[in-house]
Coordinates of C-alpha atoms in Angstrom, one line a residue:
M22 CA -0.1 -63.9 20.1
T23 CA 1.2 -62.5 16.9
T24 CA -0.6 -59.3 15.8
Y25 CA -2.1 -59.6 12.3
L26 CA -0.6 -57.3 9.7
A27 CA -2.3 -57.9 6.3
A28 CA -0.2 -58.5 3.3
G29 CA -1.7 -55.3 1.8
L30 CA 0.4 -52.8 3.7
A31 CA 0.7 -50.7 0.5
V32 CA -0.6 -47.4 1.9
L33 CA 0.6 -43.9 1.2
L34 CA 3.5 -43.0 3.4
A35 CA 1.3 -40.3 4.8
C36 CA -2.5 -40.1 4.8
S37 CA -4.9 -37.2 4.5
A38 CA -4.6 -36.9 8.3
A39 CA -0.8 -37.2 8.6
T40 CA 0.7 -35.7 11.7
G41 CA 2.4 -32.4 11.8
A42 CA 2.0 -29.0 13.5
Q43 CA 3.7 -25.8 14.4
G44 CA 6.0 -25.5 17.3
P45 CA 5.7 -28.0 20.2
D46 CA 2.6 -29.7 19.0
P47 CA 3.2 -33.4 19.9
D48 CA 1.9 -34.6 16.5
A49 CA 5.4 -34.0 15.2
D50 CA 6.5 -36.6 17.8
T51 CA 3.9 -39.0 16.5
A52 CA 5.7 -39.3 13.2
R53 CA 9.0 -39.9 15.0
E54 CA 7.4 -42.5 17.3
A55 CA 5.9 -44.2 14.2
E56 CA 9.4 -44.6 12.8
T57 CA 10.6 -46.3 16.0
V58 CA 7.9 -48.9 16.2
I59 CA 9.5 -52.4 16.3
S60 CA 10.0 -53.6 12.7
A61 CA 12.7 -56.1 13.1
A62 CA 11.7 -59.7 12.8
L63 CA 11.7 -61.8 16.0
P64 CA 14.6 -64.2 16.5
V65 CA 14.2 -67.6 15.0
R66 CA 12.5 -69.9 17.5
P67 CA 12.6 -73.7 17.5
V68 CA 9.7 -75.5 16.0
A69 CA 7.8 -77.8 18.3
D70 CA 8.3 -81.6 18.1
L71 CA 4.8 -82.6 18.7
E72 CA 5.8 -86.2 19.6
R73 CA 8.1 -84.9 22.2
W74 CA 5.6 -82.5 23.7
S75 CA 2.9 -85.1 23.6
G76 CA 5.1 -87.3 25.7
R77 CA 5.4 -84.5 28.3
I78 CA 1.7 -84.6 29.0
T79 CA 1.1 -86.5 32.2
G80 CA -2.0 -87.3 34.2
W81 CA -4.0 -88.9 31.5
T82 CA -7.1 -90.9 32.4
A83 CA -9.7 -92.6 30.2
S84 CA -12.2 -89.8 31.0
H85 CA -9.6 -87.1 30.0
R86 CA -9.0 -88.9 26.7
E87 CA -12.7 -89.1 26.1
A88 CA -13.3 -85.4 26.8
I89 CA -10.5 -84.4 24.3
A90 CA -11.8 -86.9 21.7
V91 CA -15.4 -85.5 21.9
R92 CA -14.1 -82.0 21.3
L93 CA -12.2 -83.1 18.2
F94 CA -15.6 -83.6 16.4
D95 CA -16.1 -79.8 16.6
A96 CA -13.1 -79.0 14.4
P97 CA -15.2 -78.6 11.1
S98 CA -17.5 -76.1 12.9
H99 CA -14.4 -73.9 13.4
G100 CA -13.6 -74.2 9.7
L101 CA -10.6 -76.4 10.6
P102 CA -9.6 -79.8 9.1
D103 CA -11.7 -82.8 10.1
L104 CA -10.3 -84.7 13.1
E105 CA -13.1 -87.3 13.3
A106 CA -10.9 -90.2 12.5
H107 CA -8.6 -89.4 15.3
A108 CA -11.5 -88.9 17.7
I109 CA -12.9 -92.3 16.8
A110 CA -9.5 -94.0 17.2
I111 CA -9.1 -92.5 20.7
L112 CA -12.7 -93.4 21.7
E113 CA -12.4 -97.0 20.4
G114 CA -9.4 -97.5 22.8
Q115 CA -7.9 -100.4 20.9
G116 CA -4.3 -99.5 21.5
S117 CA -2.2 -99.6 24.7
E118 CA -2.6 -96.9 27.3
A119 CA 0.6 -95.3 26.2
E120 CA -0.4 -95.3 22.5
L121 CA -3.8 -93.8 23.3
N122 CA -2.3 -91.2 25.5
R123 CA 0.1 -90.4 22.8
L124 CA -2.6 -90.1 20.2
A125 CA -4.8 -88.0 22.5
G126 CA -1.8 -85.7 23.2
L127 CA -1.0 -85.2 19.5
A128 CA -4.7 -84.5 18.7
Y129 CA -5.0 -82.0 21.6
L130 CA -1.8 -80.1 20.6
R131 CA -2.8 -79.9 16.9
F132 CA -6.5 -78.8 17.5
A133 CA -5.7 -76.4 20.4
G134 CA -2.8 -75.1 18.5
W135 CA -5.0 -74.4 15.4
L136 CA -7.6 -72.7 17.6
E137 CA -5.1 -70.6 19.6
F138 CA -2.6 -69.6 16.8
G139 CA -4.3 -70.4 13.5
L140 CA -3.8 -72.8 10.6
I141 CA -1.7 -70.3 8.5
D142 CA 0.7 -67.5 9.3
P143 CA -1.1 -64.1 9.4
E144 CA 1.7 -62.3 7.6
T145 CA 3.1 -64.8 5.1
H146 CA 0.0 -67.0 4.8
A147 CA 2.3 -70.0 4.8
P148 CA 1.1 -73.1 6.9
R149 CA 1.5 -72.2 10.6
V150 CA 4.0 -74.3 12.6
L151 CA 3.6 -74.6 16.3
L152 CA 6.6 -73.3 18.2
D153 CA 8.2 -74.9 21.3
E154 CA 7.1 -72.0 23.6
E155 CA 3.5 -72.3 22.3
A156 CA 3.4 -76.1 22.7
A157 CA 4.7 -75.6 26.3
M158 CA 1.9 -73.2 27.0
L159 CA -0.7 -75.7 25.7
V160 CA 0.8 -78.5 27.8
R161 CA 0.6 -76.4 30.9
R162 CA -3.0 -75.4 30.1
L163 CA -4.0 -79.1 29.7
G164 CA -2.3 -79.9 33.1
W165 CA -4.4 -77.2 34.8
A166 CA -7.5 -78.6 33.1
F167 CA -6.7 -82.1 34.4
E168 CA -6.5 -80.7 37.9
T169 CA -10.0 -79.3 37.6
G170 CA -11.3 -82.5 36.1
D171 CA -12.4 -80.9 32.9
A172 CA -9.9 -81.7 30.1
A173 CA -12.1 -80.2 27.4
Q174 CA -11.8 -76.8 29.0
A175 CA -8.2 -76.7 27.7
I176 CA -9.6 -76.7 24.1
D177 CA -12.4 -74.4 24.9
D178 CA -10.0 -71.8 26.3
A179 CA -8.0 -71.9 23.0
A180 CA -11.0 -70.6 21.0
P181 CA -11.1 -66.8 20.1
T182 CA -13.1 -64.5 22.3
V183 CA -13.9 -62.0 19.5
R184 CA -17.6 -61.2 19.9
D185 CA -18.9 -62.7 16.6
Y186 CA -16.8 -65.8 16.5
D187 CA -19.5 -68.0 17.8
T188 CA -22.0 -66.5 15.3
L189 CA -19.7 -67.3 12.4
R190 CA -19.2 -70.8 13.8
A191 CA -22.9 -71.3 13.9
E192 CA -23.1 -70.2 10.3
M193 CA -20.3 -72.7 9.5
M194 CA -22.4 -75.5 11.0
R195 CA -25.4 -74.4 9.0
V196 CA -23.6 -74.3 5.6
L197 CA -21.9 -77.6 6.3
A198 CA -25.3 -79.2 7.1
V199 CA -27.0 -77.7 4.0
T200 CA -24.6 -76.5 1.4
P201 CA -26.2 -73.5 -0.2
I202 CA -27.0 -73.8 -3.8
W203 CA -28.1 -70.8 -5.7
P204 CA -28.4 -69.8 -9.4
G205 CA -25.9 -67.5 -11.0
V206 CA -26.4 -64.5 -13.3
Q207 CA -24.7 -64.8 -16.7
S208 CA -21.8 -62.4 -17.2
G209 CA -22.6 -59.4 -19.3
S210 CA -23.3 -55.7 -19.1
S211 CA -24.8 -54.0 -16.1
L212 CA -28.6 -54.2 -15.7
S213 CA -31.0 -51.4 -14.6
A214 CA -34.6 -50.3 -14.7
G215 CA -36.4 -51.2 -17.9
D216 CA -34.1 -54.0 -19.0
V217 CA -35.6 -57.3 -20.1
G218 CA -34.3 -60.7 -21.0
A219 CA -32.9 -63.9 -19.6
R220 CA -30.3 -62.2 -17.4
V221 CA -33.0 -60.2 -15.7
D222 CA -34.9 -63.4 -15.0
Q223 CA -31.7 -64.9 -13.6
L224 CA -31.2 -61.9 -11.3
R225 CA -34.8 -62.4 -10.0
T226 CA -34.2 -66.1 -9.4
R227 CA -30.9 -65.3 -7.6
L228 CA -32.5 -62.7 -5.3
T229 CA -35.5 -65.0 -4.7
A230 CA -33.1 -67.6 -3.4
E231 CA -31.6 -65.0 -1.1
G232 CA -35.1 -64.3 0.3
L233 CA -35.1 -60.8 -1.0
L234 CA -38.0 -61.4 -3.5
D235 CA -41.1 -63.5 -3.4
G236 CA -41.9 -65.9 -6.2
D237 CA -44.7 -63.7 -7.6
W238 CA -43.1 -62.8 -11.0
Q239 CA -43.1 -64.1 -14.5
E240 CA -40.3 -64.8 -16.9
G241 CA -39.8 -61.9 -19.3
D242 CA -41.0 -59.3 -16.7
P243 CA -38.9 -56.1 -17.1
Y244 CA -36.5 -54.8 -14.5
D245 CA -39.1 -53.0 -12.3
I246 CA -39.2 -51.1 -9.1
R247 CA -39.6 -54.3 -7.0
L248 CA -36.5 -55.8 -8.5
E249 CA -34.6 -52.5 -8.1
T250 CA -35.6 -52.4 -4.4
A251 CA -34.4 -56.0 -3.9
V252 CA -31.1 -55.2 -5.5
R253 CA -30.7 -52.1 -3.2
R254 CA -31.4 -54.4 -0.2
Y255 CA -28.8 -56.9 -1.4
Q256 CA -26.2 -54.1 -2.0
G257 CA -26.8 -52.5 1.4
R258 CA -26.4 -55.9 3.1
T259 CA -23.0 -56.4 1.4
N260 CA -21.8 -52.8 1.8
L261 CA -22.0 -52.0 -1.9
A262 CA -23.4 -48.6 -3.0
P263 CA -27.2 -49.2 -3.0
S264 CA -27.9 -47.9 -6.5
G265 CA -30.5 -50.5 -7.3
R266 CA -28.6 -51.1 -10.5
M267 CA -26.9 -54.5 -11.0
D268 CA -23.4 -53.2 -11.8
Q269 CA -20.3 -55.3 -12.2
A270 CA -19.4 -55.2 -8.5
T271 CA -22.8 -56.5 -7.6
L272 CA -22.6 -59.1 -10.3
R273 CA -19.3 -60.4 -8.9
Q274 CA -20.8 -60.6 -5.4
L275 CA -23.9 -62.4 -6.6
N276 CA -21.9 -64.9 -8.6
L277 CA -19.5 -65.9 -5.8
P278 CA -19.9 -69.8 -5.9
P279 CA -20.9 -71.7 -2.8
D280 CA -17.6 -73.3 -2.3
R281 CA -15.9 -70.0 -2.4
R282 CA -18.4 -68.5 0.0
I283 CA -17.5 -71.4 2.4
G284 CA -13.8 -70.6 1.9
Q285 CA -14.6 -67.0 2.7
L286 CA -16.3 -68.0 6.0
M287 CA -13.4 -70.4 6.9
A288 CA -10.9 -67.6 6.2
N289 CA -12.8 -65.2 8.4
L290 CA -12.9 -67.6 11.3
E291 CA -9.1 -68.0 10.8
Q292 CA -8.7 -64.2 10.8
R293 CA -10.3 -64.0 14.2
R294 CA -7.9 -66.6 15.5
W295 CA -5.1 -64.3 14.6
R296 CA -6.2 -61.7 17.1
T297 CA -4.8 -61.4 20.6
R298 CA -6.9 -63.1 23.4
D299 CA -6.3 -60.1 25.7
L300 CA -8.4 -57.5 23.8
G301 CA -8.3 -55.1 26.7
R302 CA -11.0 -54.3 29.3
R303 CA -11.8 -51.2 27.3
H304 CA -10.9 -51.4 23.6
I305 CA -11.9 -50.3 20.1
W306 CA -12.6 -52.4 17.1
V307 CA -12.6 -51.1 13.6
N308 CA -13.7 -53.4 10.8
L309 CA -12.6 -51.7 7.6
A310 CA -14.8 -53.9 5.3
D311 CA -17.9 -52.9 7.4
F312 CA -17.1 -49.2 7.7
R313 CA -17.8 -49.6 11.4
L314 CA -16.1 -48.7 14.8
E315 CA -17.1 -50.3 18.0
A316 CA -16.1 -49.3 21.5
W317 CA -16.2 -52.2 24.1
E318 CA -16.1 -52.1 27.8
D319 CA -16.1 -55.1 30.2
G320 CA -17.3 -57.4 27.5
Q321 CA -20.2 -55.1 26.5
L322 CA -20.6 -53.0 23.4
A323 CA -20.6 -49.4 24.6
R324 CA -20.7 -47.4 21.4
E325 CA -20.9 -47.8 17.6
H326 CA -19.7 -45.3 15.0
E327 CA -19.7 -45.2 11.3
V328 CA -16.3 -44.6 9.7
M329 CA -14.7 -43.8 6.4
V330 CA -11.6 -45.7 5.4
G331 CA -8.8 -45.5 2.8
R332 CA -9.4 -45.6 -0.9
Q333 CA -8.3 -48.8 -2.8
A334 CA -5.1 -47.0 -3.9
S335 CA -4.3 -46.1 -0.2
S336 CA -6.0 -49.0 1.6
T337 CA -6.0 -48.8 5.4
P338 CA -3.8 -51.6 6.9
E339 CA -4.7 -53.9 9.7
F340 CA -2.9 -53.9 13.0
S341 CA -3.4 -53.5 16.8
E342 CA -1.8 -50.7 18.9
D343 CA -2.6 -48.8 22.1
M344 CA -4.2 -45.4 21.9
Q345 CA -2.0 -43.0 24.0
Y346 CA -3.5 -39.6 23.6
I347 CA -6.0 -37.5 21.8
V348 CA -5.7 -34.0 20.3
L349 CA -8.5 -31.5 20.4
N350 CA -8.4 -28.8 17.8
P351 CA -5.5 -30.5 15.9
W352 CA -3.3 -29.1 13.3
W353 CA -3.0 -30.8 9.9
G354 CA 0.4 -31.6 8.6
L355 CA -0.2 -32.2 4.9
P356 CA 1.4 -35.3 3.4
N357 CA 3.1 -34.9 0.0
G358 CA 0.1 -36.3 -1.9
S359 CA -2.3 -33.7 -0.5
A360 CA 0.2 -30.8 -0.4
R361 CA 1.3 -30.8 -4.0
P362 CA -2.1 -29.8 -5.5
R363 CA -2.4 -27.1 -2.9
F364 CA 1.0 -25.8 -3.7
Q365 CA -0.1 -25.6 -7.4
S366 CA -3.2 -23.6 -6.5
F367 CA -1.0 -21.2 -4.4
R368 CA 1.3 -20.8 -7.3
R369 CA -1.7 -19.6 -9.4
N370 CA -3.1 -17.5 -6.5
P371 CA -0.7 -16.9 -3.6
S372 CA -3.3 -15.1 -1.5
L373 CA -5.1 -18.4 -1.0
A374 CA -2.4 -19.5 1.5
S375 CA -3.2 -16.8 4.0
E376 CA -7.0 -16.9 3.3
L377 CA -7.0 -20.6 4.2
G378 CA -4.6 -20.2 7.1
F379 CA -1.8 -22.5 5.7
R380 CA 1.7 -22.3 7.1
I381 CA 4.6 -23.2 4.8
Y382 CA 8.0 -24.4 6.1
N383 CA 11.4 -24.9 4.5
R384 CA 13.6 -27.9 5.0
S385 CA 15.1 -26.3 8.1
G386 CA 11.6 -26.1 9.7
E387 CA 11.5 -22.3 9.4
A388 CA 8.2 -20.7 8.4
I389 CA 8.3 -18.8 5.2
S390 CA 6.0 -16.7 3.0
V391 CA 4.4 -18.2 0.0
Y392 CA 6.2 -15.5 -2.0
E393 CA 9.5 -17.0 -0.9
I394 CA 8.9 -20.4 -2.5
D395 CA 11.5 -21.3 -5.2
W396 CA 9.2 -22.7 -7.9
S397 CA 12.2 -23.7 -10.0
R398 CA 12.6 -26.7 -7.7
W399 CA 9.0 -27.9 -8.5
G400 CA 9.1 -31.4 -9.8
G401 CA 12.5 -32.1 -8.4
D402 CA 13.8 -32.0 -4.8
W403 CA 10.9 -30.1 -3.3
P404 CA 12.0 -28.8 0.1
Y405 CA 8.7 -27.4 1.4
R406 CA 6.0 -28.7 3.6
M407 CA 2.7 -27.3 4.7
S408 CA 0.5 -27.3 7.8
Q409 CA -3.0 -25.9 8.5
P410 CA -4.0 -24.7 11.9
P411 CA -7.3 -25.6 13.6
G412 CA -10.4 -24.2 12.0
A413 CA -13.5 -24.8 10.0
T414 CA -11.6 -25.9 6.9
N415 CA -9.1 -28.1 8.6
P416 CA -9.8 -31.7 7.4
M417 CA -8.9 -33.1 10.8
G418 CA -12.0 -31.5 12.3
E419 CA -12.2 -31.1 16.0
V420 CA -10.3 -34.2 17.4
K421 CA -8.0 -36.9 16.4
F422 CA -7.1 -40.1 18.3
I423 CA -3.4 -41.2 18.3
F424 CA -2.2 -44.8 18.7
P425 CA 1.4 -44.6 17.4
N426 CA 2.1 -47.2 14.7
R427 CA 4.5 -47.7 11.8
N428 CA 1.8 -46.9 9.3
N429 CA 1.1 -43.5 10.7
I430 CA -2.6 -44.2 10.8
Y431 CA -5.0 -42.7 13.3
I432 CA -8.7 -41.9 13.8
H433 CA -10.0 -38.4 13.3
D434 CA -12.9 -36.1 12.7
T435 CA -13.7 -34.8 9.2
T436 CA -15.2 -31.7 7.6
E437 CA -17.0 -34.1 5.1
R438 CA -19.6 -35.3 7.6
D439 CA -22.4 -35.4 5.1
Q440 CA -20.6 -38.4 3.4
F441 CA -21.5 -40.7 6.3
V442 CA -24.9 -41.2 4.8
R443 CA -23.3 -43.2 2.0
T444 CA -23.1 -47.0 2.3
R445 CA -19.7 -47.4 0.7
R446 CA -17.2 -45.0 2.4
D447 CA -13.7 -45.5 1.1
F448 CA -12.7 -41.9 0.7
S449 CA -9.6 -41.2 2.7
A450 CA -5.9 -41.6 1.9
G451 CA -5.5 -44.2 4.6
C452 CA -6.6 -42.8 8.0
I453 CA -10.0 -43.5 9.6
R454 CA -12.6 -40.7 9.8
V455 CA -15.2 -41.3 12.5
Q456 CA -18.7 -40.0 12.8
D457 CA -19.7 -38.2 16.1
P458 CA -16.0 -38.0 17.2
L459 CA -16.7 -35.9 20.3
A460 CA -19.0 -38.7 21.7
L461 CA -16.1 -41.1 21.1
A462 CA -13.7 -38.7 22.8
Q463 CA -16.1 -38.6 25.8
W464 CA -16.0 -42.4 26.0
V465 CA -12.2 -42.5 25.7
L466 CA -11.8 -39.9 28.5
D467 CA -14.5 -41.3 30.7
G468 CA -13.3 -41.4 34.3
Q469 CA -10.3 -39.2 33.6
D470 CA -10.2 -36.3 36.0
G471 CA -11.1 -32.9 34.5
W472 CA -12.4 -34.2 31.2
S473 CA -16.2 -34.3 31.2
R474 CA -18.1 -33.8 28.0
A475 CA -18.7 -30.1 29.0
R476 CA -14.9 -29.6 29.3
I477 CA -14.4 -31.3 25.9
D478 CA -16.9 -29.0 24.3
E479 CA -15.4 -25.9 26.0
V480 CA -12.0 -26.7 24.6
V481 CA -13.3 -27.5 21.1
A482 CA -15.2 -24.2 21.1
G483 CA -11.8 -22.4 21.2
S484 CA -9.0 -22.7 18.7
S485 CA -6.0 -23.8 20.7
P486 CA -4.6 -27.3 20.0
T487 CA -4.9 -29.3 23.2
V488 CA -3.3 -32.7 23.9
V489 CA -4.8 -35.0 26.4
W490 CA -2.7 -38.0 27.4
L491 CA -4.7 -41.0 28.6
D492 CA -4.3 -42.3 32.1
D493 CA -5.0 -45.8 30.8
R494 CA -4.1 -46.7 27.2
I495 CA -6.9 -48.2 25.1
P496 CA -6.1 -51.0 22.6
V497 CA -7.2 -50.2 19.1
H498 CA -7.7 -53.2 16.8
I499 CA -8.1 -52.6 13.1
A500 CA -9.3 -55.5 11.1
Y501 CA -10.5 -56.3 7.6
W502 CA -13.3 -59.0 7.9
T503 CA -15.7 -59.6 5.0
V504 CA -18.0 -61.9 7.0
V505 CA -19.5 -60.4 10.2
G506 CA -22.0 -61.6 12.7
D507 CA -24.6 -59.1 13.9
P508 CA -26.0 -59.0 17.4
D509 CA -29.3 -60.7 16.2
G510 CA -27.3 -63.8 15.1
R511 CA -27.5 -63.0 11.4
V512 CA -24.4 -63.2 9.2
R513 CA -23.5 -60.7 6.5
Y514 CA -21.1 -61.4 3.7
L515 CA -19.5 -58.1 2.7
N516 CA -18.0 -56.8 -0.5
D517 CA -14.3 -57.5 -0.6
L518 CA -13.5 -53.8 -0.9
Y519 CA -9.7 -54.1 -1.0
R520 CA -9.6 -57.5 -2.9
R521 CA -7.7 -59.0 0.0
D522 CA -9.8 -62.1 0.5
S523 CA -8.6 -64.1 -2.5
G524 CA -5.0 -64.6 -1.3
V525 CA -6.1 -65.5 2.3
I526 CA -8.8 -67.9 1.1
D527 CA -6.5 -69.6 -1.4
A528 CA -3.7 -70.0 1.2
Y529 CA -6.2 -71.2 3.9
L530 CA -7.9 -73.8 1.6
A531 CA -4.5 -75.1 0.5
A532 CA -3.4 -75.6 4.2
H533 CA -6.8 -77.1 5.0
E534 CA -6.4 -79.6 2.2
S535 CA -2.9 -80.5 3.3
H536 CA -4.5 -81.7 6.6
S537 CA -7.1 -83.8 4.9
P538 CA -8.4 -86.5 7.3
A539 CA -6.6 -89.8 7.4
L540 CA -7.5 -92.6 9.8
P541 CA -4.6 -93.1 12.3
V542 CA -3.3 -96.6 12.4
T543 CA -3.6 -98.4 15.8
S544 CA -1.9 -101.4 17.1
R545 CA -5.0 -103.5 16.4
S546 CA -4.7 -103.1 12.7
M547 CA -0.9 -102.9 12.3
P548 CA 2.0 -103.7 14.5
G549 CA 4.3 -101.0 15.7
P550 CA 3.6 -97.5 17.1
V551 CA 0.5 -95.5 16.4
V552 CA 0.8 -93.3 13.3
A553 CA -1.1 -90.0 13.2
S554 CA -1.2 -87.6 10.3
F555 CA -0.6 -84.4 12.3
D556 CA 2.5 -83.0 10.8

């Protein structure tokens, strides 16, 4: 299945944790590997002719058609276009056997195709078209289901296996049953403790509707500690900085209309359909919007870690790649954005370079003294780069986790560990900083000979860079999901940190509307072949 790469791939060419080291350190190889990641588009493949593929489905029985038709009623709960009219036409059984088989086959291919591959393309956001090879796979799957006697299983197997998909689906059923209606807060300046007026009353009404305040308040009451606490709770739940002040970011989140919220939920269900079904027996999930990393093993959550992600100007992209090795006591090869201000400080005080342990290299890769820098080239063709060895001031900290990718993004420790107490953690230049990284390293190396936690601590206590290649690669999936399901079944709608949702929601709703329900015509109401609005 196509790996999702978000449209927002505008990230700095190198991040605050860009690879680079002295001598044979394999981090230098990482950058070269990143450049060789497949970037060419796949060859053009033929689009599936659903009529032709429907005709290739054999073995239909009345019970098989009924099982498929019953599953079609579930489409809205997946955030997908309504297929009720098609289900009813199949269940009524007014056409010939051939017509009903044809209609059931078309309905199956469309619904299972949506579930398996999505309604829109993950990269272009254009309406997704089923390909021949994908239709062939769906036909084979249905044939296997016929053999087991459970045709509906072919549709069930197409649904995503991401852990919170069912939680979001339950939320979709809830909001479709009772469309949420909540009051808005009039646009205006930010509100904080001591403010009074109609907008303060509107804020209280809105948070009461959210269940964060009881109704024991009066119009005209000032913005007090109770309201401030409720605002903090709302901000924390949406991953906004919990200031207790209704700032403009909080106001935007509060005023997201119900139909847009439903679109956000639909788009998030779609984003989960873009992910590979084979997540890996042991794999890592990072949700950028939730500042959270999860390590999974055999279908169970093994570890959770807080993370820091890229700033808006250097937003972390979404992709999936395999972790191949980790580096204990890593060097830091400074990217241009981070190196230039340090070069400026060294120009003012050259002794800082040696005090902080930085190494400077010319274009030929030769180490040079800070006193050999040709400052006349500043602002032009700057030929120098800089690296910092392991140590207390190295921003890479004690370990980094490498999964080569074209974005040169990886996970690493940080010297700014006190920042993990903050709710909103978009501080990096693109890479992902993880809390308690040695515990994550222990999980990554679990079962690998010679790498107990004691051995990891022993190496880290020294200063020598040490590369540990993994016996078994671990898939790393980096996503940006603004609706998440928690283990207790609750759903949180998160702040759209990178402003990526709008384009996905608009494209998804447009595609959804293009598949608006239309009752298929059967031979009972009109002569000629059955007509179904699937394409």
